[in-house]
PDB file of C-alpha atoms in Angstrom:
ATOM      1  CA  MET A1481      84.475 123.145 138.649  1.00  0.00           C
ATOM      2  CA  GLN A1482      81.714 123.988 140.979  1.00  0.00           C
ATOM      3  CA  GLU A1483      79.285 121.534 139.156  1.00  0.00           C
ATOM      4  CA  LYS A1484      81.975 118.722 139.552  1.00  0.00           C
ATOM      5  CA  GLN A1485      82.467 119.528 143.223  1.00  0.00           C
ATOM      6  CA  LYS A1486      78.696 119.345 143.796  1.00  0.00           C
ATOM      7  CA  LYS A1487      78.485 115.888 141.977  1.00  0.00           C
ATOM      8  CA  ALA A1488      81.397 114.525 144.116  1.00  0.00           C
ATOM      9  CA  GLU A1489      79.647 115.704 147.414  1.00  0.00           C
ATOM     10  CA  GLU A1490      76.525 114.078 146.216  1.00  0.00           C
ATOM     11  CA  ALA A1491      78.167 110.856 145.523  1.00  0.00           C
ATOM     12  CA  THR A1492      80.132 110.787 148.784  1.00  0.00           C
ATOM     13  CA  ASP A1493      78.333 112.952 151.354  1.00  0.00           C
ATOM     14  CA  GLY A1494      81.582 114.854 151.363  1.00  0.00           C
ATOM     15  CA  PRO A1495      84.268 116.430 149.006  1.00  0.00           C
ATOM     16  CA  ILE A1496      86.834 114.338 147.164  1.00  0.00           C
ATOM     17  CA  THR A1497      90.228 115.681 147.845  1.00  0.00           C
ATOM     18  CA  SER A1498      93.669 114.840 146.082  1.00  0.00           C
ATOM     19  CA  GLU A1499      97.180 115.740 146.936  1.00  0.00           C
ATOM     20  CA  ALA A1500      98.206 116.099 143.123  1.00  0.00           C
ATOM     21  CA  GLU A1501      99.433 119.420 141.915  1.00  0.00           C
ATOM     22  CA  ASP A1502      99.867 121.019 138.415  1.00  0.00           C
ATOM     23  CA  TRP A1503     102.687 119.397 136.401  1.00  0.00           C
ATOM     24  CA  VAL A1504     104.781 121.088 133.735  1.00  0.00           C
ATOM     25  CA  ASP A1505     107.847 119.289 132.207  1.00  0.00           C
ATOM     26  CA  PRO A1506     109.841 120.657 129.378  1.00  0.00           C
ATOM     27  CA  ASN A1507     111.329 117.369 128.460  1.00  0.00           C
ATOM     28  CA  LEU A1508     107.994 115.686 127.669  1.00  0.00           C
ATOM     29  CA  LEU A1509     105.795 116.017 124.696  1.00  0.00           C
ATOM     30  CA  ILE A1510     102.097 115.236 123.796  1.00  0.00           C
ATOM     31  CA  TYR A1511     101.494 112.806 120.982  1.00  0.00           C
ATOM     32  CA  VAL A1512      98.078 112.646 119.490  1.00  0.00           C
ATOM     33  CA  CYS A1513      96.580 109.900 117.495  1.00  0.00           C
ATOM     34  CA  GLN A1514      94.880 111.173 114.389  1.00  0.00           C
ATOM     35  CA  SER A1515      92.666 108.212 114.202  1.00  0.00           C
ATOM     36  CA  CYS A1516      91.184 107.619 117.635  1.00  0.00           C
ATOM     37  CA  GLY A1517      92.162 111.044 119.315  1.00  0.00           C
ATOM     38  CA  GLY A1518      93.970 109.330 122.061  1.00  0.00           C
ATOM     39  CA  GLU A1519      96.608 111.530 123.889  1.00  0.00           C
ATOM     40  CA  ILE A1520      99.746 110.138 125.119  1.00  0.00           C
ATOM     41  CA  ILE A1521     102.754 111.387 126.768  1.00  0.00           C
ATOM     42  CA  GLY A1522     106.425 110.656 125.917  1.00  0.00           C
ATOM     43  CA  ASP A1523     109.838 111.948 126.147  1.00  0.00           C
ATOM     44  CA  LYS A1524     111.664 113.904 123.501  1.00  0.00           C
ATOM     45  CA  ASN A1525     113.772 110.844 122.635  1.00  0.00           C
ATOM     46  CA  LEU A1526     110.694 108.749 121.794  1.00  0.00           C
ATOM     47  CA  GLY A1527     110.498 109.607 118.090  1.00  0.00           C
ATOM     48  CA  ALA A1528     107.860 108.208 115.939  1.00  0.00           C
ATOM     49  CA  THR A1529     105.491 105.877 117.641  1.00  0.00           C
ATOM     50  CA  SER A1530     102.023 104.419 117.163  1.00  0.00           C
ATOM     51  CA  CYS A1531      98.757 104.461 119.222  1.00  0.00           C
ATOM     52  CA  PRO A1532      98.623 101.822 121.900  1.00  0.00           C
ATOM     53  CA  TYR A1533      94.765 101.911 121.692  1.00  0.00           C
ATOM     54  CA  CYS A1534      94.258 101.532 117.760  1.00  0.00           C
ATOM     55  CA  GLY A1535      97.625 100.920 116.370  1.00  0.00           C
ATOM     56  CA  ASN A1536      97.630 103.863 113.940  1.00  0.00           C
ATOM     57  CA  ASN A1537     100.660 106.328 113.711  1.00  0.00           C
ATOM     58  CA  VAL A1538     100.724 109.250 116.213  1.00  0.00           C
ATOM     59  CA  VAL A1539     102.479 112.595 115.779  1.00  0.00           C
ATOM     60  CA  MET A1540     103.795 115.055 118.296  1.00  0.00           C
ATOM     61  CA  THR A1541     101.696 118.136 118.393  1.00  0.00           C
ATOM     62  CA  LYS A1542     102.648 120.254 121.395  1.00  0.00           C
ATOM     63  CA  GLN A1543     104.956 120.633 124.421  1.00  0.00           C
ATOM     64  CA  PHE A1544     103.541 118.884 127.414  1.00  0.00           C
ATOM     65  CA  THR A1545     101.921 121.125 130.000  1.00  0.00           C
ATOM     66  CA  GLY A1546      98.652 121.550 131.921  1.00  0.00           C
ATOM     67  CA  ALA A1547      97.909 118.274 133.662  1.00  0.00           C
ATOM     68  CA  LEU A1548      98.310 117.023 137.257  1.00  0.00           C
ATOM     69  CA  LYS A1549     101.674 115.551 138.454  1.00  0.00           C
ATOM     70  CA  PRO A1550     101.265 112.109 139.465  1.00  0.00           C
ATOM     71  CA  ASP A1551     101.801 111.455 143.116  1.00  0.00           C
ATOM     72  CA  TYR A1552     103.636 108.106 142.614  1.00  0.00           C
ATOM     73  CA  ILE A1553     104.461 105.597 139.890  1.00  0.00           C
ATOM     74  CA  ILE A1554     104.969 101.827 140.083  1.00  0.00           C
ATOM     75  CA  PRO A1555     108.064 101.036 137.578  1.00  0.00           C
ATOM     76  CA  PHE A1556     107.852  98.165 135.125  1.00  0.00           C
ATOM     77  CA  LYS A1557     109.375  95.122 136.366  1.00  0.00           C
ATOM     78  CA  LEU A1558     108.725  92.811 133.255  1.00  0.00           C
ATOM     79  CA  ASP A1559     109.892  93.690 129.681  1.00  0.00           C
ATOM     80  CA  LYS A1560     108.503  93.316 126.219  1.00  0.00           C
ATOM     81  CA  ASN A1561     109.601  89.830 125.859  1.00  0.00           C
ATOM     82  CA  ALA A1562     107.685  88.784 128.872  1.00  0.00           C
ATOM     83  CA  ALA A1563     104.537  90.240 127.331  1.00  0.00           C
ATOM     84  CA  LYS A1564     105.113  88.483 124.056  1.00  0.00           C
ATOM     85  CA  GLU A1565     105.578  85.193 125.961  1.00  0.00           C
ATOM     86  CA  ALA A1566     102.561  85.666 128.018  1.00  0.00           C
ATOM     87  CA  LEU A1567     100.446  86.259 124.695  1.00  0.00           C
ATOM     88  CA  ALA A1568     101.737  82.877 123.350  1.00  0.00           C
ATOM     89  CA  ALA A1569     100.801  81.254 126.683  1.00  0.00           C
ATOM     90  CA  HIS A1570      97.450  82.854 126.443  1.00  0.00           C
ATOM     91  CA  PHE A1571      96.757  81.150 123.110  1.00  0.00           C
ATOM     92  CA  ARG A1572      97.852  77.774 124.302  1.00  0.00           C
ATOM     93  CA  GLY A1573      95.256  75.260 125.469  1.00  0.00           C
ATOM     94  CA  LYS A1574      92.261  77.303 123.996  1.00  0.00           C
ATOM     95  CA  LYS A1575      90.571  74.753 122.114  1.00  0.00           C
ATOM     96  CA  LEU A1576      87.758  76.962 121.098  1.00  0.00           C
ATOM     97  CA  LEU A1577      90.053  79.712 119.615  1.00  0.00           C
ATOM     98  CA  ASN A1578      89.509  80.329 115.976  1.00  0.00           C
ATOM     99  CA  LYS A1579      92.392  78.295 114.229  1.00  0.00           C
ATOM    100  CA  SER A1580      92.935  80.745 111.342  1.00  0.00           C
ATOM    101  CA  PHE A1581      93.350  83.592 114.184  1.00  0.00           C
ATOM    102  CA  ARG A1582      96.110  81.381 115.795  1.00  0.00           C
ATOM    103  CA  ASP A1583      97.824  80.430 112.566  1.00  0.00           C
ATOM    104  CA  GLU A1584      97.749  83.828 110.956  1.00  0.00           C
ATOM    105  CA  ASN A1585      98.208  85.882 113.928  1.00  0.00           C
ATOM    106  CA  ARG A1586     100.857  88.464 113.648  1.00  0.00           C
ATOM    107  CA  LEU A1587     101.528  90.856 116.536  1.00  0.00           C
ATOM    108  CA  ASP A1588     101.333  94.437 115.338  1.00  0.00           C
ATOM    109  CA  GLU A1589     102.264  96.308 118.410  1.00  0.00           C
ATOM    110  CA  VAL A1590     103.714  95.908 121.905  1.00  0.00           C
ATOM    111  CA  LYS A1591     103.707  99.198 123.881  1.00  0.00           C
ATOM    112  CA  GLY A1592     104.635  99.779 127.420  1.00  0.00           C
ATOM    113  CA  VAL A1593     102.169 102.215 128.798  1.00  0.00           C
ATOM    114  CA  TYR A1594     102.009 103.968 132.146  1.00  0.00           C
ATOM    115  CA  VAL A1595      98.094 104.046 132.634  1.00  0.00           C
ATOM    116  CA  PRO A1596      96.776 106.861 134.825  1.00  0.00           C
ATOM    117  CA  PHE A1597      94.944 105.459 137.979  1.00  0.00           C
ATOM    118  CA  TRP A1598      93.096 107.418 140.751  1.00  0.00           C
ATOM    119  CA  ILE A1599      93.745 105.440 143.896  1.00  0.00           C
ATOM    120  CA  PHE A1600      90.834 105.994 146.290  1.00  0.00           C
ATOM    121  CA  ASN A1601      90.855 105.944 150.085  1.00  0.00           C
ATOM    122  CA  VAL A1602      87.226 105.776 151.464  1.00  0.00           C
ATOM    123  CA  ASP A1603      85.370 106.032 154.641  1.00  0.00           C
ATOM    124  CA  ALA A1604      82.074 104.343 154.827  1.00  0.00           C
ATOM    125  CA  SER A1605      79.455 103.648 157.378  1.00  0.00           C
ATOM    126  CA  GLY A1606      76.333 101.376 157.300  1.00  0.00           C
ATOM    127  CA  ASN A1607      73.994  98.972 158.944  1.00  0.00           C
ATOM    128  CA  ALA A1608      72.394  95.663 157.900  1.00  0.00           C
ATOM    129  CA  SER A1609      69.546  93.581 159.317  1.00  0.00           C
ATOM    130  CA  TYR A1610      68.970  89.903 158.846  1.00  0.00           C
ATOM    131  CA  ASP A1611      66.108  87.178 159.650  1.00  0.00           C
ATOM    132  CA  ALA A1612      67.664  83.989 160.720  1.00  0.00           C
ATOM    133  CA  THR A1613      66.465  80.673 162.031  1.00  0.00           C
ATOM    134  CA  LYS A1614      67.955  77.814 164.190  1.00  0.00           C
ATOM    135  CA  VAL A1615      66.369  74.410 163.909  1.00  0.00           C
ATOM    136  CA  ARG A1616      66.549  71.532 166.455  1.00  0.00           C
ATOM    137  CA  SER A1617      65.041  68.133 166.033  1.00  0.00           C
ATOM    138  CA  TRP A1618      64.625  65.053 168.294  1.00  0.00           C
ATOM    139  CA  SER A1619      62.432  62.060 168.904  1.00  0.00           C
ATOM    140  CA  ASP A1620      60.921  59.906 171.566  1.00  0.00           C
ATOM    141  CA  SER A1621      59.005  56.600 171.351  1.00  0.00           C
ATOM    142  CA  LYS A1622      55.934  58.266 169.934  1.00  0.00           C
ATOM    143  CA  TYR A1623      56.957  61.351 168.164  1.00  0.00           C
ATOM    144  CA  HIS A1624      59.545  63.307 166.178  1.00  0.00           C
ATOM    145  CA  TYR A1625      59.777  67.045 167.026  1.00  0.00           C
ATOM    146  CA  THR A1626      61.230  69.952 165.333  1.00  0.00           C
ATOM    147  CA  GLU A1627      61.824  73.178 166.923  1.00  0.00           C
ATOM    148  CA  THR A1628      62.589  76.344 165.082  1.00  0.00           C
ATOM    149  CA  LYS A1629      63.698  79.441 166.638  1.00  0.00           C
ATOM    150  CA  TYR A1630      63.603  82.795 164.831  1.00  0.00           C
ATOM    151  CA  TYR A1631      66.183  85.568 165.169  1.00  0.00           C
ATOM    152  CA  ARG A1632      66.533  89.228 164.230  1.00  0.00           C
ATOM    153  CA  ILE A1633      70.179  90.133 163.693  1.00  0.00           C
ATOM    154  CA  GLU A1634      71.403  93.812 163.444  1.00  0.00           C
ATOM    155  CA  ARG A1635      74.796  94.834 162.332  1.00  0.00           C
ATOM    156  CA  ALA A1636      76.261  98.358 162.118  1.00  0.00           C
ATOM    157  CA  GLY A1637      79.721  99.818 161.801  1.00  0.00           C
ATOM    158  CA  VAL A1638      82.287 102.084 160.138  1.00  0.00           C
ATOM    159  CA  ALA A1639      85.230 101.191 158.006  1.00  0.00           C
ATOM    160  CA  ASP A1640      88.075 102.782 155.989  1.00  0.00           C
ATOM    161  CA  TYR A1641      88.989 101.036 152.632  1.00  0.00           C
ATOM    162  CA  GLU A1642      92.307 102.024 151.107  1.00  0.00           C
ATOM    163  CA  GLY A1643      94.031 101.584 147.697  1.00  0.00           C
ATOM    164  CA  ILE A1644      90.913 101.190 145.601  1.00  0.00           C
ATOM    165  CA  PRO A1645      92.009 101.680 141.933  1.00  0.00           C
ATOM    166  CA  ALA A1646      90.161 103.153 138.892  1.00  0.00           C
ATOM    167  CA  ASP A1647      91.767 104.031 135.676  1.00  0.00           C
ATOM    168  CA  GLY A1648      91.471 107.671 134.567  1.00  0.00           C
ATOM    169  CA  SER A1649      91.498 107.032 130.791  1.00  0.00           C
ATOM    170  CA  THR A1650      88.598 106.741 128.540  1.00  0.00           C
ATOM    171  CA  LYS A1651      90.675 105.291 125.884  1.00  0.00           C
ATOM    172  CA  MET A1652      91.585 102.281 128.109  1.00  0.00           C
ATOM    173  CA  ALA A1653      88.656  99.604 128.409  1.00  0.00           C
ATOM    174  CA  ASP A1654      87.576  99.616 131.967  1.00  0.00           C
ATOM    175  CA  ASP A1655      86.967  95.964 132.038  1.00  0.00           C
ATOM    176  CA  LEU A1656      90.582  95.336 130.713  1.00  0.00           C
ATOM    177  CA  MET A1657      92.056  97.528 133.377  1.00  0.00           C
ATOM    178  CA  ASP A1658      89.939  96.067 136.204  1.00  0.00           C
ATOM    179  CA  SER A1659      91.032  92.710 135.141  1.00  0.00           C
ATOM    180  CA  VAL A1660      94.906  93.311 135.233  1.00  0.00           C
ATOM    181  CA  GLU A1661      94.572  94.234 139.007  1.00  0.00           C
ATOM    182  CA  PRO A1662      95.764  93.987 141.670  1.00  0.00           C
ATOM    183  CA  TYR A1663      98.970  95.845 141.921  1.00  0.00           C
ATOM    184  CA  ASN A1664     101.377  95.771 144.906  1.00  0.00           C
ATOM    185  CA  TYR A1665     101.593  99.340 146.095  1.00  0.00           C
ATOM    186  CA  ASP A1666     104.732  98.631 148.125  1.00  0.00           C
ATOM    187  CA  ASP A1667     106.539  99.196 144.965  1.00  0.00           C
ATOM    188  CA  ALA A1668     105.267 102.646 144.385  1.00  0.00           C
ATOM    189  CA  VAL A1669     107.791 105.418 144.383  1.00  0.00           C
ATOM    190  CA  PRO A1670     107.462 109.182 144.201  1.00  0.00           C
ATOM    191  CA  PHE A1671     107.008 110.101 140.476  1.00  0.00           C
ATOM    192  CA  GLU A1672     109.994 111.443 138.468  1.00  0.00           C
ATOM    193  CA  SER A1673     109.602 111.804 134.592  1.00  0.00           C
ATOM    194  CA  ALA A1674     112.803 109.783 134.157  1.00  0.00           C
ATOM    195  CA  TYR A1675     110.712 106.736 134.854  1.00  0.00           C
ATOM    196  CA  LEU A1676     108.931 107.437 131.432  1.00  0.00           C
ATOM    197  CA  ALA A1677     112.083 106.977 129.306  1.00  0.00           C
ATOM    198  CA  GLY A1678     111.380 104.341 126.769  1.00  0.00           C
ATOM    199  CA  PHE A1679     107.649 104.121 127.540  1.00  0.00           C
ATOM    200  CA  LEU A1680     104.334 105.996 126.936  1.00  0.00           C
ATOM    201  CA  ALA A1681     102.187 107.551 129.651  1.00  0.00           C
ATOM    202  CA  ASP A1682      98.446 107.775 129.082  1.00  0.00           C
ATOM    203  CA  LYS A1683      97.057 111.248 129.726  1.00  0.00           C
ATOM    204  CA  TYR A1684      94.109 111.015 132.074  1.00  0.00           C
ATOM    205  CA  ASP A1685      90.806 112.623 130.850  1.00  0.00           C
ATOM    206  CA  VAL A1686      88.550 111.418 133.755  1.00  0.00           C
ATOM    207  CA  GLU A1687      88.245 113.148 137.023  1.00  0.00           C
ATOM    208  CA  PRO A1688      88.005 111.408 140.362  1.00  0.00           C
ATOM    209  CA  GLU A1689      84.346 112.534 140.831  1.00  0.00           C
ATOM    210  CA  GLU A1690      83.365 110.893 137.611  1.00  0.00           C
ATOM    211  CA  LEU A1691      84.563 107.664 138.870  1.00  0.00           C
ATOM    212  CA  MET A1692      82.378 107.407 142.012  1.00  0.00           C
ATOM    213  CA  PRO A1693      79.869 105.297 140.203  1.00  0.00           C
ATOM    214  CA  ARG A1694      82.465 102.668 139.811  1.00  0.00           C
ATOM    215  CA  ILE A1695      83.965 102.998 143.413  1.00  0.00           C
ATOM    216  CA  ASN A1696      80.852 103.240 145.376  1.00  0.00           C
ATOM    217  CA  PRO A1697      79.402  99.704 144.437  1.00  0.00           C
ATOM    218  CA  ARG A1698      82.853  98.316 145.278  1.00  0.00           C
ATOM    219  CA  VAL A1699      82.870  99.717 148.646  1.00  0.00           C
ATOM    220  CA  LYS A1700      79.226  99.088 149.300  1.00  0.00           C
ATOM    221  CA  ASN A1701      79.518  95.332 148.083  1.00  0.00           C
ATOM    222  CA  THR A1702      82.698  94.871 150.329  1.00  0.00           C
ATOM    223  CA  MET A1703      81.163  96.285 153.285  1.00  0.00           C
ATOM    224  CA  ALA A1704      77.896  94.507 152.970  1.00  0.00           C
ATOM    225  CA  GLN A1705      79.877  91.143 152.563  1.00  0.00           C
ATOM    226  CA  ASN A1706      81.964  92.078 155.777  1.00  0.00           C
ATOM    227  CA  PHE A1707      78.518  92.365 157.748  1.00  0.00           C
ATOM    228  CA  ARG A1708      77.416  88.956 156.191  1.00  0.00           C
ATOM    229  CA  ASN A1709      80.424  87.168 157.248  1.00  0.00           C
ATOM    230  CA  THR A1710      79.842  88.187 160.854  1.00  0.00           C
ATOM    231  CA  VAL A1711      76.563  86.190 160.764  1.00  0.00           C
ATOM    232  CA  SER A1712      77.047  82.448 161.089  1.00  0.00           C
ATOM    233  CA  GLY A1713      75.846  79.480 162.968  1.00  0.00           C
ATOM    234  CA  TYR A1714      72.092  79.583 161.690  1.00  0.00           C
ATOM    235  CA  ALA A1715      70.121  77.189 159.692  1.00  0.00           C
ATOM    236  CA  THR A1716      68.812  80.081 157.459  1.00  0.00           C
ATOM    237  CA  ILE A1717      69.881  83.525 156.951  1.00  0.00           C
ATOM    238  CA  LYS A1718      68.092  86.190 155.004  1.00  0.00           C
ATOM    239  CA  GLU A1719      69.100  89.664 154.528  1.00  0.00           C
ATOM    240  CA  THR A1720      66.152  92.116 155.110  1.00  0.00           C
ATOM    241  CA  SER A1721      67.977  95.563 154.665  1.00  0.00           C
ATOM    242  CA  CYS A1722      71.460  96.906 154.096  1.00  0.00           C
ATOM    243  CA  ASN A1723      72.099 100.562 153.983  1.00  0.00           C
ATOM    244  CA  ILE A1724      75.788 101.864 153.371  1.00  0.00           C
ATOM    245  CA  GLN A1725      76.966 105.456 152.909  1.00  0.00           C
ATOM    246  CA  VAL A1726      80.272 106.517 151.435  1.00  0.00           C
ATOM    247  CA  LYS A1727      81.259 109.410 153.738  1.00  0.00           C
ATOM    248  CA  LYS A1728      84.297 110.727 152.508  1.00  0.00           C
ATOM    249  CA  ALA A1729      86.914 109.947 149.753  1.00  0.00           C
ATOM    250  CA  THR A1730      90.470 110.997 149.180  1.00  0.00           C
ATOM    251  CA  THR A1731      92.514 110.170 146.076  1.00  0.00           C
ATOM    252  CA  LYS A1732      96.139 109.994 144.969  1.00  0.00           C
ATOM    253  CA  TYR A1733      97.121 110.034 141.326  1.00  0.00           C
ATOM    254  CA  MET A1734      99.422 107.097 140.315  1.00  0.00           C
ATOM    255  CA  LEU A1735     100.833 105.891 137.090  1.00  0.00           C
ATOM    256  CA  LEU A1736     100.669 101.977 136.739  1.00  0.00           C
ATOM    257  CA  PRO A1737     102.545  99.759 134.216  1.00  0.00           C
ATOM    258  CA  VAL A1738     100.628  98.081 131.582  1.00  0.00           C
ATOM    259  CA  TRP A1739     101.860  96.282 128.409  1.00  0.00           C
ATOM    260  CA  VAL A1740      99.365  96.722 125.673  1.00  0.00           C
ATOM    261  CA  LEU A1741      99.444  94.271 122.751  1.00  0.00           C
ATOM    262  CA  THR A1742      97.346  94.939 119.586  1.00  0.00           C
ATOM    263  CA  THR A1743      96.790  92.689 116.666  1.00  0.00           C
ATOM    264  CA  LYS A1744      94.409  93.016 113.586  1.00  0.00           C
ATOM    265  CA  TRP A1745      92.585  90.096 112.105  1.00  0.00           C
ATOM    266  CA  LYS A1746      89.622  90.336 109.655  1.00  0.00           C
ATOM    267  CA  ASP A1747      89.664  94.200 109.941  1.00  0.00           C
ATOM    268  CA  LYS A1748      89.066  94.084 113.801  1.00  0.00           C
ATOM    269  CA  VAL A1749      91.671  95.179 116.395  1.00  0.00           C
ATOM    270  CA  TYR A1750      92.197  92.859 119.280  1.00  0.00           C
ATOM    271  CA  THR A1751      93.625  94.360 122.399  1.00  0.00           C
ATOM    272  CA  PHE A1752      95.335  92.471 125.196  1.00  0.00           C
ATOM    273  CA  ALA A1753      96.900  93.744 128.357  1.00  0.00           C
ATOM    274  CA  MET A1754      99.539  92.525 130.652  1.00  0.00           C
ATOM    275  CA  ASN A1755     100.280  93.898 134.331  1.00  0.00           C
ATOM    276  CA  GLY A1756     103.716  95.222 133.930  1.00  0.00           C
ATOM    277  CA  GLN A1757     104.436  94.519 137.663  1.00  0.00           C
ATOM    278  CA  THR A1758     102.923  91.051 138.280  1.00  0.00           C
ATOM    279  CA  GLY A1759     102.564  89.593 134.647  1.00  0.00           C
ATOM    280  CA  LYS A1760      98.777  89.011 134.966  1.00  0.00           C
ATOM    281  CA  PHE A1761      97.573  88.830 131.221  1.00  0.00           C
ATOM    282  CA  VAL A1762      94.095  89.334 130.000  1.00  0.00           C
ATOM    283  CA  GLY A1763      92.301  89.733 126.738  1.00  0.00           C
ATOM    284  CA  ASN A1764      89.352  88.456 124.659  1.00  0.00           C
ATOM    285  CA  LEU A1765      89.901  85.905 121.863  1.00  0.00           C
ATOM    286  CA  PRO A1766      87.593  85.239 118.761  1.00  0.00           C
ATOM    287  CA  LEU A1767      85.532  82.069 119.077  1.00  0.00           C
ATOM    288  CA  ASP A1768      85.732  79.346 116.368  1.00  0.00           C
ATOM    289  CA  GLY A1769      81.959  78.941 115.948  1.00  0.00           C
ATOM    290  CA  ALA A1770      82.239  75.211 114.550  1.00  0.00           C
ATOM    291  CA  ALA A1771      84.525  74.114 117.278  1.00  0.00           C
ATOM    292  CA  TYR A1772      81.916  75.608 119.837  1.00  0.00           C
ATOM    293  CA  ALA A1773      79.082  73.739 118.139  1.00  0.00           C
ATOM    294  CA  LYS A1774      80.898  70.518 118.404  1.00  0.00           C
ATOM    295  CA  TRP A1775      81.844  71.144 122.017  1.00  0.00           C
ATOM    296  CA  LEU A1776      78.333  72.113 122.914  1.00  0.00           C
ATOM    297  CA  LEU A1777      76.808  68.878 121.331  1.00  0.00           C
ATOM    298  CA  ALA A1778      79.526  66.717 123.040  1.00  0.00           C
ATOM    299  CA  ILE A1779      78.818  68.059 126.498  1.00  0.00           C
ATOM    300  CA  THR A1780      74.988  68.101 126.288  1.00  0.00           C
ATOM    301  CA  GLY A1781      74.469  64.388 125.353  1.00  0.00           C
ATOM    302  CA  ILE A1782      71.460  65.354 123.462  1.00  0.00           C
ATOM    303  CA  GLY A1783      73.136  66.022 120.126  1.00  0.00           C
ATOM    304  CA  GLY A1784      70.086  64.987 118.200  1.00  0.00           C
ATOM    305  CA  ILE A1785      67.708  67.341 119.765  1.00  0.00           C
ATOM    306  CA  ILE A1786      70.084  70.285 119.560  1.00  0.00           C
ATOM    307  CA  GLY A1787      71.060  69.383 115.952  1.00  0.00           C
ATOM    308  CA  GLY A1788      67.444  69.385 115.071  1.00  0.00           C
ATOM    309  CA  THR A1789      66.940  72.790 116.762  1.00  0.00           C
ATOM    310  CA  ILE A1790      69.782  74.288 114.961  1.00  0.00           C
ATOM    311  CA  LEU A1791      68.439  73.034 111.619  1.00  0.00           C
ATOM    312  CA  PHE A1792      64.952  74.299 112.413  1.00  0.00           C
ATOM    313  CA  LEU A1793      66.312  77.636 113.296  1.00  0.00           C
ATOM    314  CA  ALA A1794      68.442  77.887 110.248  1.00  0.00           C
ATOM    315  CA  LYS A1795      65.421  76.950 108.002  1.00  0.00           C
ATOM    316  CA  TYR A1796      63.010  79.344 109.624  1.00  0.00           C
ATOM    317  CA  LEU A1797      65.352  82.202 110.774  1.00  0.00           C
ATOM    318  CA  GLY A1798      67.479  82.280 107.663  1.00  0.00           C
TER     319      GLY A1798
END
């Protein structure tokens, strides 16, 4: 614990604090996937279920205990049918989608999962410098003149950034969870285990301090852009330095609603996710190689050259 606290202070120049407290609920059980090791939480009435990560069956192993109680939860607004319809819409219009995947696709699982998120409030300070120019041109009867003035611009400030989310589950792909953002925190309510009825809840396995490498760049890039947005009216602007420090971070532990859809095709599991509050849908699809080649040839206008290159590579690279 001391080592984690030290890493947190190094990442933020101060401690990370949270209001979450230990959580024990006799009405909840922990289910463990024997295939991928994922741990999920469900109520006693859940019965047999399958893993939202890999699709394999999971079994109840023990009474739930020993985790943090979420501060808030955003309840599901959209149901399973909405998730299925969103997947169908995700397929439509994808001309490069593999045809056999589209025709043979059978949705294996649709699971409503409350995903653990740490919501960060961050204090930051920084400064930035820019070299800029203003250019003025005019002419008389003999000459054309150009005047260039050079400026040194300095910016400095402090800022508070609130509501930065990062999922606390290693089983959920970070890019997938980042892509279903944003959530409207106005719908967040104090956590009660009754909200889990009929759904699964992922059990967090990532501590807040471990997420600082994801949070810091978001904060620093946002603050750097805020500085840059204040510099305008110049012909050229070049950033010469930018130094930003995250001074303090506090967190709240929140469960956010995600519909997780999985389907298997050619022995590979494809996972899609839909924001259970807003309906935003994301997920990668298999590319049809032949369709992609035709599309590439069509848009380049130099089909002969590309075709020759492909044949050359096929001949000499096997």
